Amino acid sequence: MTAVTANPDAPVLLDLPPLDAAHFARIEDKVAALMRTRCDVVTMQGEALLPLEACIRSAVRPGSTALNIITGPYGETFGGWLRSCGAQVVTVSAPFTGAVDAQQVADALREHPEIDFVSLVHAEAATGNTNHVAEIGALVREHGALLMLDAVASVGAEPLLTDEWGVDLCVIGGQKAVAGPAGVSTVSVSARAWERIAANEQAPRRSYLSLLDWKERWIDGGRTALPHAPAQLEMLALEQAVDRIEQEGLDAAMTRHRAAAAAVRAGVRVLGGPVPYVIRDEDAAPAATTLRAPASLDAREVVSAALAANSSVPLQAAAGALAKEMIRVNHYGRAADRDVVLASLAALAAGLRALGATIDEDAAAGAAGAAWDEVVAAG
């Protein structure tokens, strides 16, 4: 029987000293700074769907009226949770090819003065669009409703001004532009949101979904004793990811992501075949660029052929109903890099060529490089 030996070059991930409450709190403070919030933050020990569902089930009670803004699949998920809490749901939808118009939100709030909760996704990585939160946040605050924002795909890639925009419940994860772990996620909670949650008899208690448990057992105690054993490796990875952004500079990190998205969109426009799925540049999310495959080709076949040419590039086909038509170029974290963008376009060109499409790879590379340089020069 052959003995199994550890790889001496592997990072040491086991037998680490325990992560104590003080260190856990320091990590939370770093994340709060990244989110631009002075509100309480809770770092929940699971993927971002955990705090997103926790926010809705904590703040929404039977008899509530919620405005759910849908610009992609995550907004659709929120609607189901809201209804299961007993809320009446008013839906505002926008085509996945763009952002919601703030006037649509204003009209819904005016027509339904009873709305007391609004759910919105900042950037939809699945569809490649981003919503303009500042204007929507001002409308919601004037109306008096709570605003919940899913900022998982926007944090680190584009401005996120949680307090300035009046966001009451803001959820982020580390697995996209932050280039960190998926196993922990953070929610900021405003004083108004805590009041609403405390008054909700249906808010989860003694539950993995309970924000109130975290408040009473962690925040109200001065963050001196953890309520349970933390996800240690994920918390340390989150800290490293946030530290890396701080070292680079948040503005520089966001510039990389904007440059990556602009370069792909510019390159594809002259490549031939695919076109940007999100129509207007100002509605395109910096964390991921979505493309509409040529009508004669299946997006899944295009991606497969592109990955056969270069399996390292961050290309994938969409899931679900969009799988046949949508190609996604991810710019998460370190993938927001000029060389990665050019390699992605080259692989896409190779895949299209293999499927019989006529393309202009040189023109695409030139346009992408020029767009990258323009964004970086503008800062």
Tab-separated table of C-alpha atoms in Angstrom:
chain	number	residue	atom	x	y	z
A	1	MET	CA	0.000	0.000	0.000
A	2	THR	CA	1.505	3.342	-1.038
A	3	ALA	CA	1.641	6.042	1.613
A	4	VAL	CA	0.079	9.378	0.743
A	5	THR	CA	2.334	12.329	1.493
A	6	ALA	CA	1.444	15.990	1.614
A	7	ASN	CA	2.626	18.320	-1.111
A	8	PRO	CA	5.398	20.409	0.482
A	9	ASP	CA	4.635	23.308	-1.885
A	10	ALA	CA	0.944	23.512	-0.975
A	11	PRO	CA	-0.167	26.422	1.244
A	12	VAL	CA	-0.696	25.570	4.891
A	13	LEU	CA	-4.458	25.614	5.397
A	14	LEU	CA	-4.876	23.184	8.283
A	15	ASP	CA	-4.053	23.316	11.991
A	16	LEU	CA	-4.177	27.112	12.049
A	17	PRO	CA	-4.662	28.921	15.354
A	18	PRO	CA	-8.355	29.631	15.956
A	19	LEU	CA	-9.832	32.790	14.488
A	20	ASP	CA	-10.796	34.816	17.536
A	21	ALA	CA	-13.560	37.392	17.894
A	22	ALA	CA	-11.217	40.371	17.649
A	23	HIS	CA	-9.788	39.174	14.325
A	24	PHE	CA	-13.272	38.368	13.000
A	25	ALA	CA	-14.392	41.899	13.909
A	26	ARG	CA	-11.364	43.437	12.171
A	27	ILE	CA	-12.246	41.578	8.980
A	28	GLU	CA	-15.801	42.895	9.201
A	29	ASP	CA	-14.480	46.440	9.603
A	30	LYS	CA	-12.366	46.069	6.463
A	31	VAL	CA	-15.378	44.831	4.517
A	32	ALA	CA	-17.516	47.689	5.847
A	33	ALA	CA	-14.927	50.162	4.577
A	34	LEU	CA	-15.031	48.523	1.144
A	35	MET	CA	-18.829	48.875	1.167
A	36	ARG	CA	-18.573	52.524	2.237
A	37	THR	CA	-20.839	52.010	5.223
A	38	ARG	CA	-20.783	52.937	8.900
A	39	CYS	CA	-23.823	50.771	9.612
A	40	ASP	CA	-23.653	47.466	11.435
A	41	VAL	CA	-22.362	44.631	9.294
A	42	VAL	CA	-22.970	40.921	9.749
A	43	THR	CA	-20.679	38.424	8.034
A	44	MET	CA	-22.799	35.335	7.553
A	45	GLN	CA	-21.156	31.982	7.145
A	46	GLY	CA	-22.442	30.986	3.751
A	47	GLU	CA	-22.803	32.056	0.118
A	48	ALA	CA	-24.571	35.354	-0.568
A	49	LEU	CA	-27.982	33.767	-1.121
A	50	LEU	CA	-27.990	33.219	2.665
A	51	PRO	CA	-28.017	36.905	3.713
A	52	LEU	CA	-30.203	37.844	0.745
A	53	GLU	CA	-32.913	35.465	1.896
A	54	ALA	CA	-32.275	36.439	5.522
A	55	CYS	CA	-32.861	40.116	4.688
A	56	ILE	CA	-36.199	39.442	3.039
A	57	ARG	CA	-37.457	37.031	5.671
A	58	SER	CA	-36.318	39.352	8.457
A	59	ALA	CA	-37.714	42.639	7.142
A	60	VAL	CA	-40.847	41.537	5.284
A	61	ARG	CA	-43.940	40.431	7.154
A	62	PRO	CA	-47.436	39.312	6.127
A	63	GLY	CA	-49.345	42.348	4.916
A	64	SER	CA	-46.252	44.123	3.596
A	65	THR	CA	-46.220	45.457	0.071
A	66	ALA	CA	-42.892	45.032	-1.667
A	67	LEU	CA	-41.591	46.457	-4.912
A	68	ASN	CA	-39.374	43.914	-6.634
A	69	ILE	CA	-37.261	45.202	-9.520
A	70	ILE	CA	-36.331	42.500	-12.015
A	71	THR	CA	-33.477	42.906	-14.483
A	72	GLY	CA	-32.219	39.329	-14.308
A	73	PRO	CA	-32.657	35.948	-12.623
A	74	TYR	CA	-31.782	37.052	-9.087
A	75	GLY	CA	-34.603	39.582	-9.058
A	76	GLU	CA	-36.938	36.772	-10.073
A	77	THR	CA	-35.716	34.740	-7.080
A	78	PHE	CA	-36.442	37.602	-4.687
A	79	GLY	CA	-40.049	37.731	-5.860
A	80	GLY	CA	-40.615	34.145	-4.755
A	81	TRP	CA	-39.177	34.787	-1.304
A	82	LEU	CA	-41.252	37.939	-0.876
A	83	ARG	CA	-44.467	36.114	-1.705
A	84	SER	CA	-43.625	33.259	0.647
A	85	CYS	CA	-43.350	35.847	3.451
A	86	GLY	CA	-46.938	36.884	2.793
A	87	ALA	CA	-46.129	40.135	1.019
A	88	GLN	CA	-48.076	41.631	-1.839
A	89	VAL	CA	-45.497	42.036	-4.608
A	90	VAL	CA	-45.454	44.864	-7.125
A	91	THR	CA	-43.096	43.995	-9.967
A	92	VAL	CA	-41.150	46.385	-12.157
A	93	SER	CA	-39.268	44.623	-14.943
A	94	ALA	CA	-36.787	45.770	-17.541
A	95	PRO	CA	-35.428	43.857	-20.522
A	96	PHE	CA	-32.282	41.929	-19.613
A	97	THR	CA	-30.566	43.952	-22.346
A	98	GLY	CA	-30.475	47.071	-20.151
A	99	ALA	CA	-31.135	48.701	-16.805
A	100	VAL	CA	-34.364	49.658	-15.090
A	101	ASP	CA	-35.500	53.238	-15.710
A	102	ALA	CA	-35.773	55.221	-12.466
A	103	GLN	CA	-39.027	56.676	-13.780
A	104	GLN	CA	-40.529	53.178	-13.705
A	105	VAL	CA	-39.641	52.981	-10.028
A	106	ALA	CA	-41.042	56.450	-9.330
A	107	ASP	CA	-44.301	55.524	-11.071
A	108	ALA	CA	-44.658	52.290	-9.087
A	109	LEU	CA	-44.032	54.058	-5.781
A	110	ARG	CA	-46.579	56.745	-6.640
A	111	GLU	CA	-49.203	54.208	-7.712
A	112	HIS	CA	-48.639	52.044	-4.624
A	113	PRO	CA	-48.056	54.323	-1.616
A	114	GLU	CA	-48.283	51.256	0.652
A	115	ILE	CA	-44.921	49.901	-0.598
A	116	ASP	CA	-42.614	49.516	2.406
A	117	PHE	CA	-39.793	47.365	0.984
A	118	VAL	CA	-37.860	47.531	-2.296
A	119	SER	CA	-35.499	44.846	-3.594
A	120	LEU	CA	-32.968	45.595	-6.307
A	121	VAL	CA	-29.925	43.936	-7.853
A	122	HIS	CA	-27.071	46.362	-8.508
A	123	ALA	CA	-25.265	44.352	-11.191
A	124	GLU	CA	-26.575	41.121	-12.692
A	125	ALA	CA	-23.550	39.027	-13.589
A	126	ALA	CA	-25.868	36.529	-15.284
A	127	THR	CA	-27.174	39.079	-17.784
A	128	GLY	CA	-24.337	41.617	-17.746
A	129	ASN	CA	-26.392	44.693	-16.876
A	130	THR	CA	-26.073	47.155	-14.006
A	131	ASN	CA	-28.707	49.362	-12.415
A	132	HIS	CA	-28.175	52.990	-11.450
A	133	VAL	CA	-28.734	52.775	-7.707
A	134	ALA	CA	-28.121	56.376	-6.633
A	135	GLU	CA	-31.247	57.726	-8.323
A	136	ILE	CA	-33.396	54.768	-7.309
A	137	GLY	CA	-32.153	54.953	-3.721
A	138	ALA	CA	-33.175	58.602	-3.460
A	139	LEU	CA	-36.685	57.756	-4.669
A	140	VAL	CA	-37.052	54.898	-2.206
A	141	ARG	CA	-35.793	56.944	0.738
A	142	GLU	CA	-38.181	59.814	-0.077
A	143	HIS	CA	-41.020	57.285	-0.219
A	144	GLY	CA	-40.044	55.905	3.205
A	145	ALA	CA	-39.508	52.274	2.197
A	146	LEU	CA	-36.528	50.083	3.031
A	147	LEU	CA	-34.108	49.370	0.197
A	148	MET	CA	-32.360	46.000	-0.093
A	149	LEU	CA	-29.515	45.858	-2.601
A	150	ASP	CA	-27.761	42.800	-3.988
A	151	ALA	CA	-24.253	44.153	-4.643
A	152	VAL	CA	-22.508	40.788	-4.981
A	153	ALA	CA	-21.406	41.370	-8.580
A	154	SER	CA	-20.753	45.103	-8.253
A	155	VAL	CA	-18.558	45.443	-5.164
A	156	GLY	CA	-14.961	45.972	-6.219
A	157	ALA	CA	-15.911	46.474	-9.888
A	158	GLU	CA	-17.934	49.687	-9.773
A	159	PRO	CA	-18.818	52.312	-7.151
A	160	LEU	CA	-20.831	51.041	-4.188
A	161	LEU	CA	-21.797	53.880	-1.823
A	162	THR	CA	-24.045	52.065	0.611
A	163	ASP	CA	-24.740	54.881	3.062
A	164	GLU	CA	-24.705	57.731	0.561
A	165	TRP	CA	-27.285	55.961	-1.594
A	166	GLY	CA	-29.552	55.205	1.366
A	167	VAL	CA	-29.288	51.431	1.131
A	168	ASP	CA	-30.760	49.827	4.261
A	169	LEU	CA	-29.749	46.225	3.589
A	170	CYS	CA	-26.726	45.749	1.330
A	171	VAL	CA	-25.420	42.265	0.593
A	172	ILE	CA	-22.019	41.484	-0.899
A	173	GLY	CA	-20.049	38.319	-1.584
A	174	GLY	CA	-16.370	37.847	-2.206
A	175	GLN	CA	-16.397	35.493	-5.165
A	176	LYS	CA	-16.688	37.895	-8.082
A	177	ALA	CA	-14.765	41.178	-8.532
A	178	VAL	CA	-13.268	40.918	-5.048
A	179	ALA	CA	-11.709	37.616	-6.180
A	180	GLY	CA	-12.225	35.999	-2.794
A	181	PRO	CA	-14.183	33.082	-1.346
A	182	ALA	CA	-17.814	32.168	-2.003
A	183	GLY	CA	-18.351	30.629	1.433
A	184	VAL	CA	-18.880	33.823	3.471
A	185	SER	CA	-20.861	36.970	2.684
A	186	THR	CA	-21.662	40.241	4.388
A	187	VAL	CA	-24.782	42.341	4.870
A	188	SER	CA	-24.892	45.890	6.182
A	189	VAL	CA	-27.986	46.767	8.217
A	190	SER	CA	-29.166	50.330	8.807
A	191	ALA	CA	-30.778	51.497	12.037
A	192	ARG	CA	-34.109	51.755	10.181
A	193	ALA	CA	-33.779	48.167	9.031
A	194	TRP	CA	-33.010	46.915	12.546
A	195	GLU	CA	-36.161	48.659	13.801
A	196	ARG	CA	-38.264	47.024	11.108
A	197	ILE	CA	-36.746	43.603	11.749
A	198	ALA	CA	-37.214	43.845	15.518
A	199	ALA	CA	-40.887	44.702	15.016
A	200	ASN	CA	-41.474	41.728	12.714
A	201	GLU	CA	-42.860	38.806	14.692
A	202	GLN	CA	-42.159	36.553	11.698
A	203	ALA	CA	-38.441	37.385	11.550
A	204	PRO	CA	-36.348	34.202	11.856
A	205	ARG	CA	-35.012	33.460	15.331
A	206	ARG	CA	-32.667	30.687	16.454
A	207	SER	CA	-32.095	30.066	12.770
A	208	TYR	CA	-29.254	30.174	10.268
A	209	LEU	CA	-31.311	32.875	8.545
A	210	SER	CA	-31.616	35.043	11.662
A	211	LEU	CA	-30.095	38.527	11.516
A	212	LEU	CA	-31.515	39.243	14.979
A	213	ASP	CA	-29.521	36.367	16.467
A	214	TRP	CA	-26.343	37.937	15.114
A	215	LYS	CA	-27.332	41.349	16.445
A	216	GLU	CA	-28.125	40.167	19.941
A	217	ARG	CA	-25.345	37.621	20.316
A	218	TRP	CA	-22.582	39.423	18.408
A	219	ILE	CA	-23.163	43.131	17.770
A	220	ASP	CA	-25.001	44.066	20.977
A	221	GLY	CA	-22.294	42.302	22.992
A	222	GLY	CA	-19.592	44.495	21.504
A	223	ARG	CA	-18.372	41.773	19.123
A	224	THR	CA	-16.344	40.127	21.872
A	225	ALA	CA	-17.679	36.566	21.639
A	226	LEU	CA	-18.471	34.723	18.428
A	227	PRO	CA	-21.898	33.047	18.461
A	228	HIS	CA	-20.487	29.907	16.837
A	229	ALA	CA	-17.328	28.552	15.260
A	230	PRO	CA	-16.518	30.697	12.208
A	231	ALA	CA	-15.726	29.498	8.702
A	232	GLN	CA	-12.082	30.149	9.409
A	233	LEU	CA	-10.454	29.548	6.038
A	234	GLU	CA	-13.116	31.513	4.182
A	235	MET	CA	-12.838	34.447	6.600
A	236	LEU	CA	-9.060	34.556	6.201
A	237	ALA	CA	-9.420	34.361	2.425
A	238	LEU	CA	-11.937	37.211	2.514
A	239	GLU	CA	-9.497	39.309	4.493
A	240	GLN	CA	-6.707	38.624	1.998
A	241	ALA	CA	-8.975	39.559	-0.913
A	242	VAL	CA	-10.026	42.843	0.693
A	243	ASP	CA	-6.423	43.618	1.664
A	244	ARG	CA	-5.356	43.046	-1.934
A	245	ILE	CA	-7.910	45.571	-3.163
A	246	GLU	CA	-6.722	48.072	-0.569
A	247	GLN	CA	-3.113	47.597	-1.665
A	248	GLU	CA	-3.990	48.067	-5.328
A	249	GLY	CA	-6.412	50.869	-4.576
A	250	LEU	CA	-10.159	50.532	-5.010
A	251	ASP	CA	-10.205	53.120	-7.809
A	252	ALA	CA	-7.514	51.195	-9.690
A	253	ALA	CA	-9.414	47.927	-9.277
A	254	MET	CA	-12.604	49.497	-10.582
A	255	THR	CA	-10.713	51.025	-13.509
A	256	ARG	CA	-9.415	47.560	-14.482
A	257	HIS	CA	-12.937	46.183	-14.502
A	258	ARG	CA	-14.313	49.096	-16.532
A	259	ALA	CA	-11.438	48.747	-18.997
A	260	ALA	CA	-12.039	45.014	-19.370
A	261	ALA	CA	-15.739	45.470	-20.114
A	262	ALA	CA	-15.113	48.358	-22.514
A	263	ALA	CA	-12.402	46.425	-24.341
A	264	VAL	CA	-14.547	43.333	-24.878
A	265	ARG	CA	-17.510	45.381	-26.081
A	266	ALA	CA	-15.307	47.382	-28.470
A	267	GLY	CA	-13.562	44.278	-29.768
A	268	VAL	CA	-16.738	42.316	-30.373
A	269	ARG	CA	-18.339	45.173	-32.292
A	270	VAL	CA	-15.734	44.820	-35.038
A	271	LEU	CA	-15.024	41.094	-34.685
A	272	GLY	CA	-18.058	39.980	-36.675
A	273	GLY	CA	-20.706	37.588	-35.437
A	274	PRO	CA	-21.579	38.187	-31.768
A	275	VAL	CA	-22.822	41.561	-30.527
A	276	PRO	CA	-23.038	43.006	-26.993
A	277	TYR	CA	-26.154	41.672	-25.255
A	278	VAL	CA	-26.566	44.806	-23.134
A	279	ILE	CA	-27.295	47.528	-25.655
A	280	ARG	CA	-26.036	50.728	-23.998
A	281	ASP	CA	-22.506	50.985	-22.656
A	282	GLU	CA	-23.711	52.837	-19.547
A	283	ASP	CA	-25.965	49.890	-18.644
A	284	ALA	CA	-23.182	47.278	-18.950
A	285	ALA	CA	-21.794	45.760	-15.759
A	286	PRO	CA	-18.000	45.914	-15.385
A	287	ALA	CA	-17.814	42.488	-13.729
A	288	ALA	CA	-19.008	40.514	-16.749
A	289	THR	CA	-19.737	41.205	-20.403
A	290	THR	CA	-22.542	39.310	-22.092
A	291	LEU	CA	-22.709	38.741	-25.832
A	292	ARG	CA	-25.515	37.613	-28.121
A	293	ALA	CA	-24.349	34.724	-30.299
A	294	PRO	CA	-24.965	34.899	-34.055
A	295	ALA	CA	-28.483	33.731	-34.884
A	296	SER	CA	-27.118	30.805	-36.881
A	297	LEU	CA	-25.012	29.469	-33.986
A	298	ASP	CA	-25.687	28.029	-30.556
A	299	ALA	CA	-23.839	29.971	-27.833
A	300	ARG	CA	-22.912	26.715	-26.115
A	301	GLU	CA	-21.196	25.468	-29.271
A	302	VAL	CA	-19.353	28.764	-29.680
A	303	VAL	CA	-18.072	28.625	-26.111
A	304	SER	CA	-17.081	24.978	-26.458
A	305	ALA	CA	-15.117	25.732	-29.631
A	306	ALA	CA	-13.476	28.775	-28.031
A	307	LEU	CA	-12.432	26.796	-24.965
A	308	ALA	CA	-11.037	24.082	-27.219
A	309	ALA	CA	-8.726	26.765	-28.594
A	310	ASN	CA	-7.804	28.105	-25.135
A	311	SER	CA	-9.295	26.465	-22.070
A	312	SER	CA	-7.899	29.084	-19.666
A	313	VAL	CA	-10.035	32.042	-20.771
A	314	PRO	CA	-13.061	33.080	-18.643
A	315	LEU	CA	-15.766	32.332	-21.209
A	316	GLN	CA	-19.002	30.502	-20.510
A	317	ALA	CA	-22.458	30.077	-21.936
A	318	ALA	CA	-25.418	31.379	-19.980
A	319	ALA	CA	-27.650	29.047	-18.022
A	320	GLY	CA	-31.325	28.285	-18.328
A	321	ALA	CA	-33.444	29.951	-20.988
A	322	LEU	CA	-30.548	32.115	-22.206
A	323	ALA	CA	-28.121	29.227	-22.729
A	324	LYS	CA	-28.587	29.031	-26.492
A	325	GLU	CA	-28.146	32.727	-27.212
A	326	MET	CA	-25.838	34.255	-24.586
A	327	ILE	CA	-22.052	34.091	-24.168
A	328	ARG	CA	-20.511	35.538	-21.012
A	329	VAL	CA	-16.990	36.903	-20.649
A	330	ASN	CA	-16.201	37.161	-16.949
A	331	HIS	CA	-13.937	39.884	-15.599
A	332	TYR	CA	-13.908	38.748	-11.992
A	333	GLY	CA	-10.934	40.005	-10.028
A	334	ARG	CA	-7.671	39.090	-11.710
A	335	ALA	CA	-9.483	38.263	-14.954
A	336	ALA	CA	-9.983	42.025	-15.410
A	337	ASP	CA	-6.616	42.109	-17.144
A	338	ARG	CA	-5.615	43.350	-20.590
A	339	ASP	CA	-3.880	40.102	-21.584
A	340	VAL	CA	-6.835	38.017	-20.400
A	341	VAL	CA	-9.251	40.183	-22.389
A	342	LEU	CA	-7.188	39.868	-25.573
A	343	ALA	CA	-6.805	36.127	-25.040
A	344	SER	CA	-10.570	35.817	-24.562
A	345	LEU	CA	-11.245	37.626	-27.817
A	346	ALA	CA	-8.672	35.485	-29.622
A	347	ALA	CA	-10.261	32.292	-28.296
A	348	LEU	CA	-13.715	33.539	-29.247
A	349	ALA	CA	-12.431	34.326	-32.749
A	350	ALA	CA	-10.912	30.852	-33.047
A	351	GLY	CA	-14.148	29.225	-31.937
A	352	LEU	CA	-16.231	31.221	-34.382
A	353	ARG	CA	-13.827	30.494	-37.199
A	354	ALA	CA	-13.988	26.776	-36.423
A	355	LEU	CA	-17.782	26.972	-36.744
A	356	GLY	CA	-17.561	28.642	-40.151
A	357	ALA	CA	-18.091	32.283	-39.178
A	358	THR	CA	-16.274	35.092	-40.945
A	359	ILE	CA	-14.444	37.248	-38.385
A	360	ASP	CA	-11.790	39.967	-38.223
A	361	GLU	CA	-9.564	39.027	-35.297
A	362	ASP	CA	-6.938	41.708	-35.917
A	363	ALA	CA	-9.498	44.504	-35.988
A	364	ALA	CA	-11.049	43.172	-32.770
A	365	ALA	CA	-7.703	43.082	-30.979
A	366	GLY	CA	-6.897	46.618	-32.114
A	367	ALA	CA	-10.266	48.005	-31.020
A	368	ALA	CA	-10.067	46.218	-27.669
A	369	GLY	CA	-6.578	47.517	-26.955
A	370	ALA	CA	-7.558	51.069	-27.842
A	371	ALA	CA	-10.655	50.916	-25.614
A	372	TRP	CA	-8.602	49.548	-22.717
A	373	ASP	CA	-6.047	52.352	-23.056
A	374	GLU	CA	-8.757	54.994	-23.240
A	375	VAL	CA	-10.402	53.884	-19.995
A	376	VAL	CA	-7.095	53.591	-18.145
A	377	ALA	CA	-5.996	57.025	-19.360
A	378	ALA	CA	-9.269	58.538	-18.126
A	379	GLY	CA	-8.722	56.890	-14.725
